[in-house]
Amino acid sequence: MDPRAFVRVSIGALGLRIAVASKAARAGVHASSSPCFCEIRLPYFSTQTVPVPLISPKSAAPNHRNIAACFYLDEPALLKLLSPSWFRSAPPRLEVVVFTGLQGSCCGVSERKLLGTFSLPVSLEWAEGKTIQLHAGWTSIGQGSSKGGGPAGAELHLNVKVEADPRYIFQFDGDPALSPQVLQIQGSLKQPIFSCKFSRDRGSRLRFGLADTPRANSWAGPFSEKEKERKERKGWLVMIHDLSGSPVAAASMVTPFVPSTGSDKVSRSNPGAWLILRPDPSGVDSWQPWGRLEAWRERGKWGLLGLRFQLVGEGGLGGIGNGIVVSECVINCKKGGEFLIDTVRFRPGNSPAISPVESPHSSGDCSFNLGLPAVGGFVMNCNVHADGKKGRPLVQLAMRHVTCVEDAAVFLALSAAVDLSIDACQPFSRKMRKEFLRSESSS
C-alpha cells in the first residue's frame, strides 16, 4: 500500500508569562479572573482557538508534548500556499494571536484585549518532507516586539514543528449496504484492496465465531416480522475481507436501534451500538473486540446524528465504563459531515494535555498506538452521507497507525458502521431502503 504525502504543522507547549506583576495587573491579566487564549491562523484553513495558561516567571517551561493545534496540508494545499500568484503583497504566514478576556462577544461588543502576535512565514522547506523545528522556546510579544500590543515583558512560549504525516486513502466503491469493494486511492490510481460484505442474518454471528459477543436484546410480545422491523433495527453485520477472501475485520450491531418512549427516534439515553472486531491471533474462528461505536439522534428539529467511539480494553466487551472515548461528534443528517479521530481536537475530559491512549494490539505481530503524546494528532476521518442518500465513504488513515492490513481493516469496518448509522438512526416513521428490508433467508 502506497501512502499519499501530507505535512503536519503542530503548535504546542503554549504558555504566557509577564515579567513584572504590576505591569500584568495594569494590562488586565489576572490568572484568576482573566483567562488568556490565542487564535492560531493559517491562510485557507479554519482558525483554531485554544487556551493559553499563565505561567509564573519562576516556573518551568510548558511540557513540549502538549500539542494545542495542528494543520494538515496535502500537496495541493502546500502548492497553493507557496504560489506567488496567491499572495502578491506579502507571503503567507502562520500567526498565533494572543488575547486576554472572554472569547466571543456580548451584545456585539468584544470583551477580549490583544496582548500580542507571533508569526512565522510559510517557506519552501515545509514541502521537503523533513522534520523541522521552526521555533521552540520563549519569544516577546509585548511592547517593543514587531507586533506587540500587550504590556512590556509579555512573553509567549511555544513550539512550532513541521513534519511529514503521510496517509492512506481508501474509498468504498458503493454504499456499504451493497457489499462493495474497497479501493485504495493514490493520485489517479484506484486499486482494489478489500471487499465489504453486509448482512442482516443474525445467524452469521455463529458462522463467523461471534457467538461470544453481546447479543441484541429481543423484543417481547407477539410481533410479526414486519412489526419488528418497524420497532427495531438489529442484526446488521459488516465483514471486511482481504484480497484472498479472508475476513480481517468486522462491525457487528450488538445493541439494537430502537425508538425511545413516546418518540420515533433513537435517543442519546438509549443509543444503538456497534462492536468493531478483529481476528483473534489464537484462532481463525475467534474474534476480539477492538472498539465500540454508539449512535443516536439528537433531540430537536435539526436532524443531528450523535456518534461516540471508544477503544475497548483487553478482555472487555465495550461497556460504557470499560473503554477510552477517543471521538464524539454531531453530524447534520441533512447535509452529511465528517467523523474524525484526532487526539488534538478531541481530548476526553477536556484535559489541556493529550492523554496517553493505547489501542489494543492488532492480530498477529502487528500493533499500533492511538494518541500517545509522541505521535498525537490525526488518526483517521471518513465522510458521512446525508440522510436519504447512498454513501461511498472516503477514508483517510494516518500511515503511522498501519503496520499490516488488519490495522487498516478495523478502521474501514468502523467507517462502514459510521455510515450505516445514518440509516439505523433515521426516524422509525420512515420506510427503510430496500437494502435493509430483505428477509433473513436472502441475507
Tab-separated table of C-alpha atoms in Angstrom:
chain	number	residue	atom	x	y	z
A	1	MET	CA	0.000	0.000	0.000
A	2	ASP	CA	1.414	3.369	-1.036
A	3	PRO	CA	0.607	6.414	1.131
A	4	ARG	CA	-0.201	9.937	0.000
A	5	ALA	CA	2.086	12.741	1.174
A	6	PHE	CA	0.753	15.035	3.916
A	7	VAL	CA	2.539	17.591	6.083
A	8	ARG	CA	1.610	18.267	9.682
A	9	VAL	CA	2.225	21.687	11.242
A	10	SER	CA	1.891	21.412	15.027
A	11	ILE	CA	1.799	24.212	17.584
A	12	GLY	CA	2.247	23.256	21.199
A	13	ALA	CA	3.838	23.872	24.606
A	14	LEU	CA	1.857	27.098	24.937
A	15	GLY	CA	2.411	29.352	27.929
A	16	LEU	CA	2.320	33.066	28.765
A	17	ARG	CA	4.343	34.947	31.353
A	18	ILE	CA	4.715	38.609	32.217
A	19	ALA	CA	7.907	39.566	33.998
A	20	VAL	CA	6.549	42.299	36.318
A	21	ALA	CA	3.353	41.578	38.214
A	22	SER	CA	2.290	45.233	38.392
A	23	LYS	CA	2.510	45.541	34.612
A	24	ALA	CA	0.411	42.440	34.234
A	25	ALA	CA	-2.199	43.940	36.533
A	26	ARG	CA	-2.276	47.173	34.556
A	27	ALA	CA	-2.759	45.126	31.388
A	28	GLY	CA	-5.755	43.400	32.946
A	29	VAL	CA	-4.086	39.987	33.039
A	30	HIS	CA	-5.134	38.135	36.192
A	31	ALA	CA	-4.924	34.354	36.269
A	32	SER	CA	-7.999	34.066	38.466
A	33	SER	CA	-10.344	36.353	36.539
A	34	SER	CA	-8.981	36.969	33.022
A	35	PRO	CA	-8.321	33.822	31.022
A	36	CYS	CA	-5.914	34.050	28.118
A	37	PHE	CA	-6.376	32.374	24.766
A	38	CYS	CA	-4.955	32.527	21.279
A	39	GLU	CA	-6.201	32.285	17.731
A	40	ILE	CA	-3.909	30.191	15.537
A	41	ARG	CA	-4.273	31.187	11.905
A	42	LEU	CA	-3.034	29.831	8.583
A	43	PRO	CA	-4.432	31.076	5.242
A	44	TYR	CA	-7.165	28.850	3.705
A	45	PHE	CA	-7.640	26.940	6.990
A	46	SER	CA	-10.157	27.440	9.773
A	47	THR	CA	-8.848	29.454	12.713
A	48	GLN	CA	-8.206	27.306	15.789
A	49	THR	CA	-8.848	28.896	19.195
A	50	VAL	CA	-7.149	27.380	22.244
A	51	PRO	CA	-6.450	28.485	25.844
A	52	VAL	CA	-3.026	29.742	26.890
A	53	PRO	CA	-2.076	29.108	30.539
A	54	LEU	CA	-0.423	31.878	32.581
A	55	ILE	CA	2.919	30.768	33.963
A	56	SER	CA	4.914	32.188	36.844
A	57	PRO	CA	8.329	33.592	35.818
A	58	LYS	CA	9.961	31.071	38.155
A	59	SER	CA	8.061	28.065	36.816
A	60	ALA	CA	9.466	25.572	34.344
A	61	ALA	CA	8.638	25.836	30.663
A	62	PRO	CA	5.446	24.074	29.486
A	63	ASN	CA	5.616	20.427	28.506
A	64	HIS	CA	6.773	20.161	24.891
A	65	ARG	CA	4.443	17.183	24.372
A	66	ASN	CA	1.296	19.254	24.908
A	67	ILE	CA	0.030	19.914	21.382
A	68	ALA	CA	-2.503	22.763	21.128
A	69	ALA	CA	-3.318	22.786	17.411
A	70	CYS	CA	-2.404	21.096	14.150
A	71	PHE	CA	-2.810	21.897	10.472
A	72	TYR	CA	-2.612	19.136	7.864
A	73	LEU	CA	-1.523	20.040	4.348
A	74	ASP	CA	-1.547	17.813	1.299
A	75	GLU	CA	0.412	18.655	-1.848
A	76	PRO	CA	-2.290	20.877	-3.450
A	77	ALA	CA	-2.660	22.894	-0.220
A	78	LEU	CA	1.101	23.404	0.000
A	79	LEU	CA	1.328	24.471	-3.638
A	80	LYS	CA	-1.478	26.952	-3.097
A	81	LEU	CA	0.236	28.453	-0.047
A	82	LEU	CA	3.604	28.664	-1.795
A	83	SER	CA	2.308	30.032	-5.103
A	84	PRO	CA	3.324	33.707	-5.538
A	85	SER	CA	0.186	34.401	-7.569
A	86	TRP	CA	-1.969	33.946	-4.479
A	87	PHE	CA	-0.044	36.477	-2.376
A	88	ARG	CA	1.074	39.494	-4.358
A	89	SER	CA	1.523	41.842	-1.403
A	90	ALA	CA	3.104	39.607	1.240
A	91	PRO	CA	3.958	35.915	1.707
A	92	PRO	CA	1.551	33.792	3.787
A	93	ARG	CA	2.296	33.460	7.481
A	94	LEU	CA	1.366	31.237	10.382
A	95	GLU	CA	0.108	33.517	13.164
A	96	VAL	CA	-0.520	32.970	16.868
A	97	VAL	CA	-2.563	35.932	18.122
A	98	VAL	CA	-2.819	36.111	21.933
A	99	PHE	CA	-5.731	37.732	23.775
A	100	THR	CA	-6.894	38.171	27.348
A	101	GLY	CA	-10.552	38.205	28.315
A	102	LEU	CA	-13.503	36.150	27.172
A	103	GLN	CA	-13.833	34.512	23.782
A	104	GLY	CA	-16.629	35.748	21.534
A	105	SER	CA	-18.675	38.868	22.228
A	106	CYS	CA	-21.508	40.085	24.433
A	107	CYS	CA	-24.264	42.137	22.763
A	108	GLY	CA	-21.999	42.574	19.775
A	109	VAL	CA	-19.152	44.007	21.884
A	110	SER	CA	-15.928	42.024	22.171
A	111	GLU	CA	-14.582	41.579	25.690
A	112	ARG	CA	-11.139	40.465	24.647
A	113	LYS	CA	-7.933	42.501	24.587
A	114	LEU	CA	-4.974	41.900	22.279
A	115	LEU	CA	-1.734	41.001	24.042
A	116	GLY	CA	0.438	40.375	21.002
A	117	THR	CA	1.139	38.276	17.926
A	118	PHE	CA	3.766	35.716	16.991
A	119	SER	CA	4.176	34.833	13.313
A	120	LEU	CA	6.306	32.729	11.002
A	121	PRO	CA	6.421	32.819	7.183
A	122	VAL	CA	5.403	29.774	5.142
A	123	SER	CA	8.519	28.643	3.294
A	124	LEU	CA	9.603	26.059	0.733
A	125	GLU	CA	11.176	23.895	3.435
A	126	TRP	CA	7.671	22.965	4.574
A	127	ALA	CA	7.348	20.865	1.408
A	128	GLU	CA	10.610	18.931	1.847
A	129	GLY	CA	9.031	16.174	3.931
A	130	LYS	CA	11.560	16.538	6.740
A	131	THR	CA	11.026	17.185	10.440
A	132	ILE	CA	11.839	20.843	11.051
A	133	GLN	CA	11.630	22.685	14.376
A	134	LEU	CA	10.592	26.158	13.271
A	135	HIS	CA	10.530	27.608	16.775
A	136	ALA	CA	11.000	26.352	20.319
A	137	GLY	CA	11.015	28.466	23.468
A	138	TRP	CA	10.072	31.927	24.645
A	139	THR	CA	9.502	34.958	22.449
A	140	SER	CA	8.470	38.513	23.298
A	141	ILE	CA	5.014	39.635	22.185
A	142	GLY	CA	4.713	42.744	24.371
A	143	GLN	CA	5.511	46.357	23.622
A	144	GLY	CA	8.676	46.648	21.601
A	145	SER	CA	8.122	43.414	19.679
A	146	SER	CA	7.264	43.593	15.975
A	147	LYS	CA	3.530	43.093	16.576
A	148	GLY	CA	3.287	43.697	20.286
A	149	GLY	CA	0.105	45.058	21.748
A	150	GLY	CA	0.355	43.926	25.331
A	151	PRO	CA	2.458	45.001	28.295
A	152	ALA	CA	6.239	45.205	28.099
A	153	GLY	CA	7.733	41.935	29.282
A	154	ALA	CA	4.909	39.777	27.933
A	155	GLU	CA	6.395	36.529	26.601
A	156	LEU	CA	4.826	33.606	24.805
A	157	HIS	CA	6.246	30.113	24.954
A	158	LEU	CA	5.512	27.801	22.031
A	159	ASN	CA	6.939	25.070	19.864
A	160	VAL	CA	6.218	25.035	16.133
A	161	LYS	CA	7.160	21.930	14.178
A	162	VAL	CA	6.693	20.790	10.578
A	163	GLU	CA	6.898	17.066	9.840
A	164	ALA	CA	5.756	14.526	7.300
A	165	ASP	CA	2.485	12.791	8.190
A	166	PRO	CA	1.537	10.565	5.201
A	167	ARG	CA	-1.892	8.981	4.921
A	168	TYR	CA	-3.533	6.039	3.268
A	169	ILE	CA	-6.722	6.934	1.410
A	170	PHE	CA	-9.472	4.392	0.800
A	171	GLN	CA	-12.921	4.615	-0.751
A	172	PHE	CA	-15.864	2.239	-0.686
A	173	ASP	CA	-16.853	1.666	-4.299
A	174	GLY	CA	-20.513	1.937	-3.384
A	175	ASP	CA	-22.817	2.061	-0.376
A	176	PRO	CA	-21.608	-0.276	2.423
A	177	ALA	CA	-25.056	-1.898	2.454
A	178	LEU	CA	-24.467	-3.017	-1.154
A	179	SER	CA	-21.340	-5.040	-0.247
A	180	PRO	CA	-18.879	-3.056	-2.400
A	181	GLN	CA	-15.159	-3.334	-2.969
A	182	VAL	CA	-12.858	-1.015	-1.053
A	183	LEU	CA	-10.316	0.815	-3.212
A	184	GLN	CA	-7.052	2.426	-2.261
A	185	ILE	CA	-6.571	5.814	-3.953
A	186	GLN	CA	-3.115	7.082	-4.898
A	187	GLY	CA	-3.417	10.020	-7.272
A	188	SER	CA	-5.442	8.886	-10.286
A	189	LEU	CA	-4.812	5.208	-9.488
A	190	LYS	CA	-7.576	3.228	-7.775
A	191	GLN	CA	-6.694	-0.288	-6.698
A	192	PRO	CA	-8.988	-2.866	-5.003
A	193	ILE	CA	-7.547	-3.735	-1.621
A	194	PHE	CA	-10.515	-5.082	0.428
A	195	SER	CA	-14.095	-6.206	-0.087
A	196	CYS	CA	-17.049	-5.391	2.138
A	197	LYS	CA	-19.921	-7.800	2.869
A	198	PHE	CA	-23.119	-6.517	4.501
A	199	SER	CA	-25.616	-8.937	6.058
A	200	ARG	CA	-28.772	-8.847	8.160
A	201	ASP	CA	-28.568	-12.531	9.056
A	202	ARG	CA	-28.464	-12.801	12.841
A	203	GLY	CA	-27.106	-16.321	12.491
A	204	SER	CA	-23.970	-15.001	10.795
A	205	ARG	CA	-22.530	-14.329	14.239
A	206	LEU	CA	-22.317	-18.058	14.793
A	207	ARG	CA	-20.796	-18.798	11.388
A	208	PHE	CA	-18.079	-16.218	11.892
A	209	GLY	CA	-17.340	-17.022	15.503
A	210	LEU	CA	-19.089	-14.018	17.068
A	211	ALA	CA	-21.204	-16.050	19.464
A	212	ASP	CA	-19.246	-14.652	22.442
A	213	THR	CA	-20.152	-11.031	21.630
A	214	PRO	CA	-23.118	-9.322	23.302
A	215	ARG	CA	-26.376	-10.335	21.664
A	216	ALA	CA	-29.036	-7.867	20.684
A	217	ASN	CA	-31.993	-7.869	23.055
A	218	SER	CA	-35.181	-9.304	21.626
A	219	TRP	CA	-38.495	-7.509	21.878
A	220	ALA	CA	-41.145	-9.199	23.935
A	221	GLY	CA	-44.616	-9.726	22.549
A	222	PRO	CA	-46.250	-11.425	19.589
A	223	PHE	CA	-44.915	-9.075	16.890
A	224	SER	CA	-44.829	-10.105	13.257
A	225	GLU	CA	-41.541	-9.731	11.350
A	226	LYS	CA	-42.753	-6.534	9.679
A	227	GLU	CA	-43.819	-5.126	13.040
A	228	LYS	CA	-40.391	-5.948	14.473
A	229	GLU	CA	-38.660	-4.170	11.602
A	230	ARG	CA	-40.751	-1.106	12.323
A	231	LYS	CA	-39.825	-1.196	16.014
A	232	GLU	CA	-36.177	-2.252	15.989
A	233	ARG	CA	-33.145	-2.467	13.748
A	234	LYS	CA	-30.738	-5.181	14.724
A	235	GLY	CA	-28.567	-7.977	13.420
A	236	TRP	CA	-26.643	-5.854	10.908
A	237	LEU	CA	-23.144	-7.116	10.230
A	238	VAL	CA	-20.307	-5.821	8.040
A	239	MET	CA	-17.374	-8.068	7.237
A	240	ILE	CA	-14.150	-6.732	5.702
A	241	HIS	CA	-12.214	-9.275	3.618
A	242	ASP	CA	-8.728	-9.011	2.171
A	243	LEU	CA	-7.931	-9.852	-1.457
A	244	SER	CA	-7.594	-13.542	-0.631
A	245	GLY	CA	-11.131	-13.589	0.752
A	246	SER	CA	-10.099	-13.960	4.389
A	247	PRO	CA	-12.110	-11.907	6.924
A	248	VAL	CA	-9.831	-9.341	8.569
A	249	ALA	CA	-12.282	-7.078	10.455
A	250	ALA	CA	-15.972	-6.799	11.286
A	251	ALA	CA	-18.596	-4.392	12.583
A	252	SER	CA	-21.462	-6.102	14.396
A	253	MET	CA	-24.593	-4.330	15.625
A	254	VAL	CA	-24.663	-5.548	19.216
A	255	THR	CA	-27.235	-3.172	20.702
A	256	PRO	CA	-30.422	-2.755	18.654
A	257	PHE	CA	-31.512	0.655	17.412
A	258	VAL	CA	-34.968	1.187	18.923
A	259	PRO	CA	-37.148	4.300	19.305
A	260	SER	CA	-37.323	5.964	22.689
A	261	THR	CA	-40.608	6.015	24.572
A	262	GLY	CA	-43.083	8.412	23.004
A	263	SER	CA	-40.818	9.079	20.020
A	264	ASP	CA	-39.899	7.559	16.676
A	265	LYS	CA	-36.171	8.220	17.072
A	266	VAL	CA	-33.173	6.597	18.742
A	267	SER	CA	-32.261	8.742	21.747
A	268	ARG	CA	-28.959	9.607	23.433
A	269	SER	CA	-30.180	7.900	26.616
A	270	ASN	CA	-30.630	4.591	24.760
A	271	PRO	CA	-28.257	4.576	21.784
A	272	GLY	CA	-27.712	1.749	19.392
A	273	ALA	CA	-24.200	0.335	19.273
A	274	TRP	CA	-21.741	-1.486	17.046
A	275	LEU	CA	-18.816	-3.577	18.164
A	276	ILE	CA	-15.742	-3.313	15.910
A	277	LEU	CA	-13.910	-6.641	15.879
A	278	ARG	CA	-10.574	-8.013	14.734
A	279	PRO	CA	-9.418	-11.616	14.317
A	280	ASP	CA	-8.050	-13.235	17.433
A	281	PRO	CA	-4.459	-14.355	16.748
A	282	SER	CA	-5.171	-17.554	18.675
A	283	GLY	CA	-7.643	-18.923	16.137
A	284	VAL	CA	-9.258	-18.378	12.736
A	285	ASP	CA	-12.859	-18.550	14.003
A	286	SER	CA	-12.352	-16.390	17.075
A	287	TRP	CA	-12.715	-12.607	17.279
A	288	GLN	CA	-11.709	-9.927	19.761
A	289	PRO	CA	-13.412	-6.550	20.349
A	290	TRP	CA	-11.358	-3.513	19.301
A	291	GLY	CA	-13.804	-0.638	19.695
A	292	ARG	CA	-17.413	0.301	20.332
A	293	LEU	CA	-19.413	2.850	18.320
A	294	GLU	CA	-22.640	4.323	19.716
A	295	ALA	CA	-25.107	6.313	17.601
A	296	TRP	CA	-28.327	8.237	18.262
A	297	ARG	CA	-30.441	11.154	17.026
A	298	GLU	CA	-30.163	14.382	18.975
A	299	ARG	CA	-33.359	15.999	20.202
A	300	GLY	CA	-34.753	18.915	18.221
A	301	LYS	CA	-35.867	19.640	14.692
A	302	TRP	CA	-32.426	19.970	13.114
A	303	GLY	CA	-31.848	16.280	12.416
A	304	LEU	CA	-28.473	15.740	14.076
A	305	LEU	CA	-26.712	12.389	14.401
A	306	GLY	CA	-24.644	11.833	17.528
A	307	LEU	CA	-21.648	9.462	17.417
A	308	ARG	CA	-19.324	8.282	20.175
A	309	PHE	CA	-16.407	5.895	19.654
A	310	GLN	CA	-14.335	4.268	22.350
A	311	LEU	CA	-11.465	1.829	22.287
A	312	VAL	CA	-12.074	-1.358	24.230
A	313	GLY	CA	-9.553	-2.583	26.760
A	314	GLU	CA	-8.105	-6.072	26.728
A	315	GLY	CA	-10.727	-8.593	27.792
A	316	GLY	CA	-13.576	-6.064	27.673
A	317	LEU	CA	-16.707	-6.119	25.569
A	318	GLY	CA	-17.218	-2.399	25.205
A	319	GLY	CA	-19.213	-1.412	28.265
A	320	ILE	CA	-19.633	2.319	28.874
A	321	GLY	CA	-17.102	2.330	31.685
A	322	ASN	CA	-14.759	-0.172	30.070
A	323	GLY	CA	-13.216	1.839	27.244
A	324	ILE	CA	-11.425	5.061	26.381
A	325	VAL	CA	-13.522	7.554	24.416
A	326	VAL	CA	-11.425	8.901	21.543
A	327	SER	CA	-14.098	10.609	19.443
A	328	GLU	CA	-17.512	12.174	19.948
A	329	CYS	CA	-19.205	14.324	17.338
A	330	VAL	CA	-22.530	15.538	15.950
A	331	ILE	CA	-23.321	15.370	12.225
A	332	ASN	CA	-26.036	17.199	10.310
A	333	CYS	CA	-28.181	14.424	8.832
A	334	LYS	CA	-29.489	16.642	6.024
A	335	LYS	CA	-26.045	17.717	4.807
A	336	GLY	CA	-23.781	14.894	5.934
A	337	GLY	CA	-20.429	15.578	7.536
A	338	GLU	CA	-17.221	14.061	8.829
A	339	PHE	CA	-16.371	11.539	11.517
A	340	LEU	CA	-12.912	12.249	12.915
A	341	ILE	CA	-10.441	10.741	15.357
A	342	ASP	CA	-7.816	13.356	16.232
A	343	THR	CA	-6.192	13.393	19.660
A	344	VAL	CA	-5.507	17.141	19.415
A	345	ARG	CA	-9.039	18.208	18.514
A	346	PHE	CA	-10.716	15.786	20.921
A	347	ARG	CA	-9.473	15.234	24.469
A	348	PRO	CA	-11.500	13.131	26.897
A	349	GLY	CA	-12.473	15.177	29.927
A	350	ASN	CA	-11.369	18.407	28.238
A	351	SER	CA	-7.867	17.844	29.527
A	352	PRO	CA	-5.439	20.589	28.482
A	353	ALA	CA	-2.871	17.963	27.637
A	354	ILE	CA	-3.026	14.940	25.392
A	355	SER	CA	-3.820	11.893	27.453
A	356	PRO	CA	-1.996	8.668	26.631
A	357	VAL	CA	-4.430	6.402	24.806
A	358	GLU	CA	-3.288	2.978	23.724
A	359	SER	CA	-5.284	0.791	21.402
A	360	PRO	CA	-5.444	-2.977	21.722
A	361	HIS	CA	-2.918	-4.869	19.631
A	362	SER	CA	-3.765	-5.911	16.113
A	363	SER	CA	-3.783	-9.537	15.090
A	364	GLY	CA	-0.516	-11.402	14.772
A	365	ASP	CA	2.583	-9.337	15.483
A	366	CYS	CA	1.007	-6.083	14.242
A	367	SER	CA	0.345	-3.301	16.734
A	368	PHE	CA	-0.227	0.402	16.851
A	369	ASN	CA	-0.947	3.174	19.359
A	370	LEU	CA	-3.557	5.910	19.306
A	371	GLY	CA	-2.924	9.270	20.898
A	372	LEU	CA	0.440	8.777	22.534
A	373	PRO	CA	1.919	12.264	23.067
A	374	ALA	CA	4.893	11.488	20.836
A	375	VAL	CA	2.633	10.791	17.853
A	376	GLY	CA	-0.573	12.565	18.868
A	377	GLY	CA	-2.790	14.180	16.288
A	378	PHE	CA	-4.722	12.922	13.285
A	379	VAL	CA	-5.669	9.242	13.319
A	380	MET	CA	-8.473	8.858	10.757
A	381	ASN	CA	-11.503	10.503	9.217
A	382	CYS	CA	-14.347	9.487	6.939
A	383	ASN	CA	-17.148	11.372	5.244
A	384	VAL	CA	-20.735	10.627	6.265
A	385	HIS	CA	-23.533	10.725	3.691
A	386	ALA	CA	-26.707	12.756	4.119
A	387	ASP	CA	-29.928	11.127	5.255
A	388	GLY	CA	-31.848	9.528	2.387
A	389	LYS	CA	-28.779	9.191	0.148
A	390	LYS	CA	-26.377	6.362	-0.503
A	391	GLY	CA	-22.870	6.828	0.782
A	392	ARG	CA	-19.469	5.956	-0.642
A	393	PRO	CA	-17.287	6.554	2.414
A	394	LEU	CA	-13.901	8.127	1.708
A	395	VAL	CA	-11.496	7.188	4.492
A	396	GLN	CA	-8.160	8.789	5.340
A	397	LEU	CA	-5.863	6.969	7.769
A	398	ALA	CA	-2.536	8.100	9.226
A	399	MET	CA	0.201	5.796	7.959
A	400	ARG	CA	1.896	5.612	11.365
A	401	HIS	CA	-1.058	3.589	12.678
A	402	VAL	CA	-0.806	0.927	9.978
A	403	THR	CA	1.727	-1.876	10.059
A	404	CYS	CA	-0.403	-4.569	8.390
A	405	VAL	CA	-3.686	-4.957	6.520
A	406	GLU	CA	-5.615	-5.748	9.709
A	407	ASP	CA	-4.721	-2.314	11.084
A	408	ALA	CA	-6.363	-0.623	8.098
A	409	ALA	CA	-9.283	-3.064	8.031
A	410	VAL	CA	-10.585	-2.249	11.520
A	411	PHE	CA	-10.795	1.447	10.603
A	412	LEU	CA	-12.686	0.546	7.429
A	413	ALA	CA	-15.117	-1.560	9.468
A	414	LEU	CA	-15.561	1.432	11.780
A	415	SER	CA	-16.169	3.722	8.786
A	416	ALA	CA	-18.833	1.351	7.424
A	417	ALA	CA	-20.564	1.310	10.823
A	418	VAL	CA	-20.495	5.121	10.963
A	419	ASP	CA	-22.046	5.338	7.502
A	420	LEU	CA	-24.745	2.748	8.234
A	421	SER	CA	-25.648	4.526	11.486
A	422	ILE	CA	-27.267	7.303	9.457
A	423	ASP	CA	-29.763	4.710	8.194
A	424	ALA	CA	-30.082	2.918	11.532
A	425	CYS	CA	-30.950	6.199	13.277
A	426	GLN	CA	-33.439	7.565	10.792
A	427	PRO	CA	-36.962	8.079	12.235
A	428	PHE	CA	-38.951	4.864	12.516
A	429	SER	CA	-41.912	6.531	10.820
A	430	ARG	CA	-39.930	6.448	7.553
A	431	LYS	CA	-39.632	3.437	5.312
A	432	MET	CA	-36.156	1.921	5.200
A	433	ARG	CA	-34.259	1.457	1.966
A	434	LYS	CA	-34.777	-1.948	0.344
A	435	GLU	CA	-31.199	-2.999	1.236
A	436	PHE	CA	-32.265	-3.114	4.883
A	437	LEU	CA	-35.629	-4.844	4.359
A	438	ARG	CA	-34.500	-8.143	2.878
A	439	SER	CA	-35.756	-11.312	4.507
A	440	GLU	CA	-33.463	-13.348	6.711
A	441	SER	CA	-33.241	-16.084	4.100
A	442	SER	CA	-31.915	-13.697	1.450
A	443	SER	CA	-29.259	-12.107	3.648
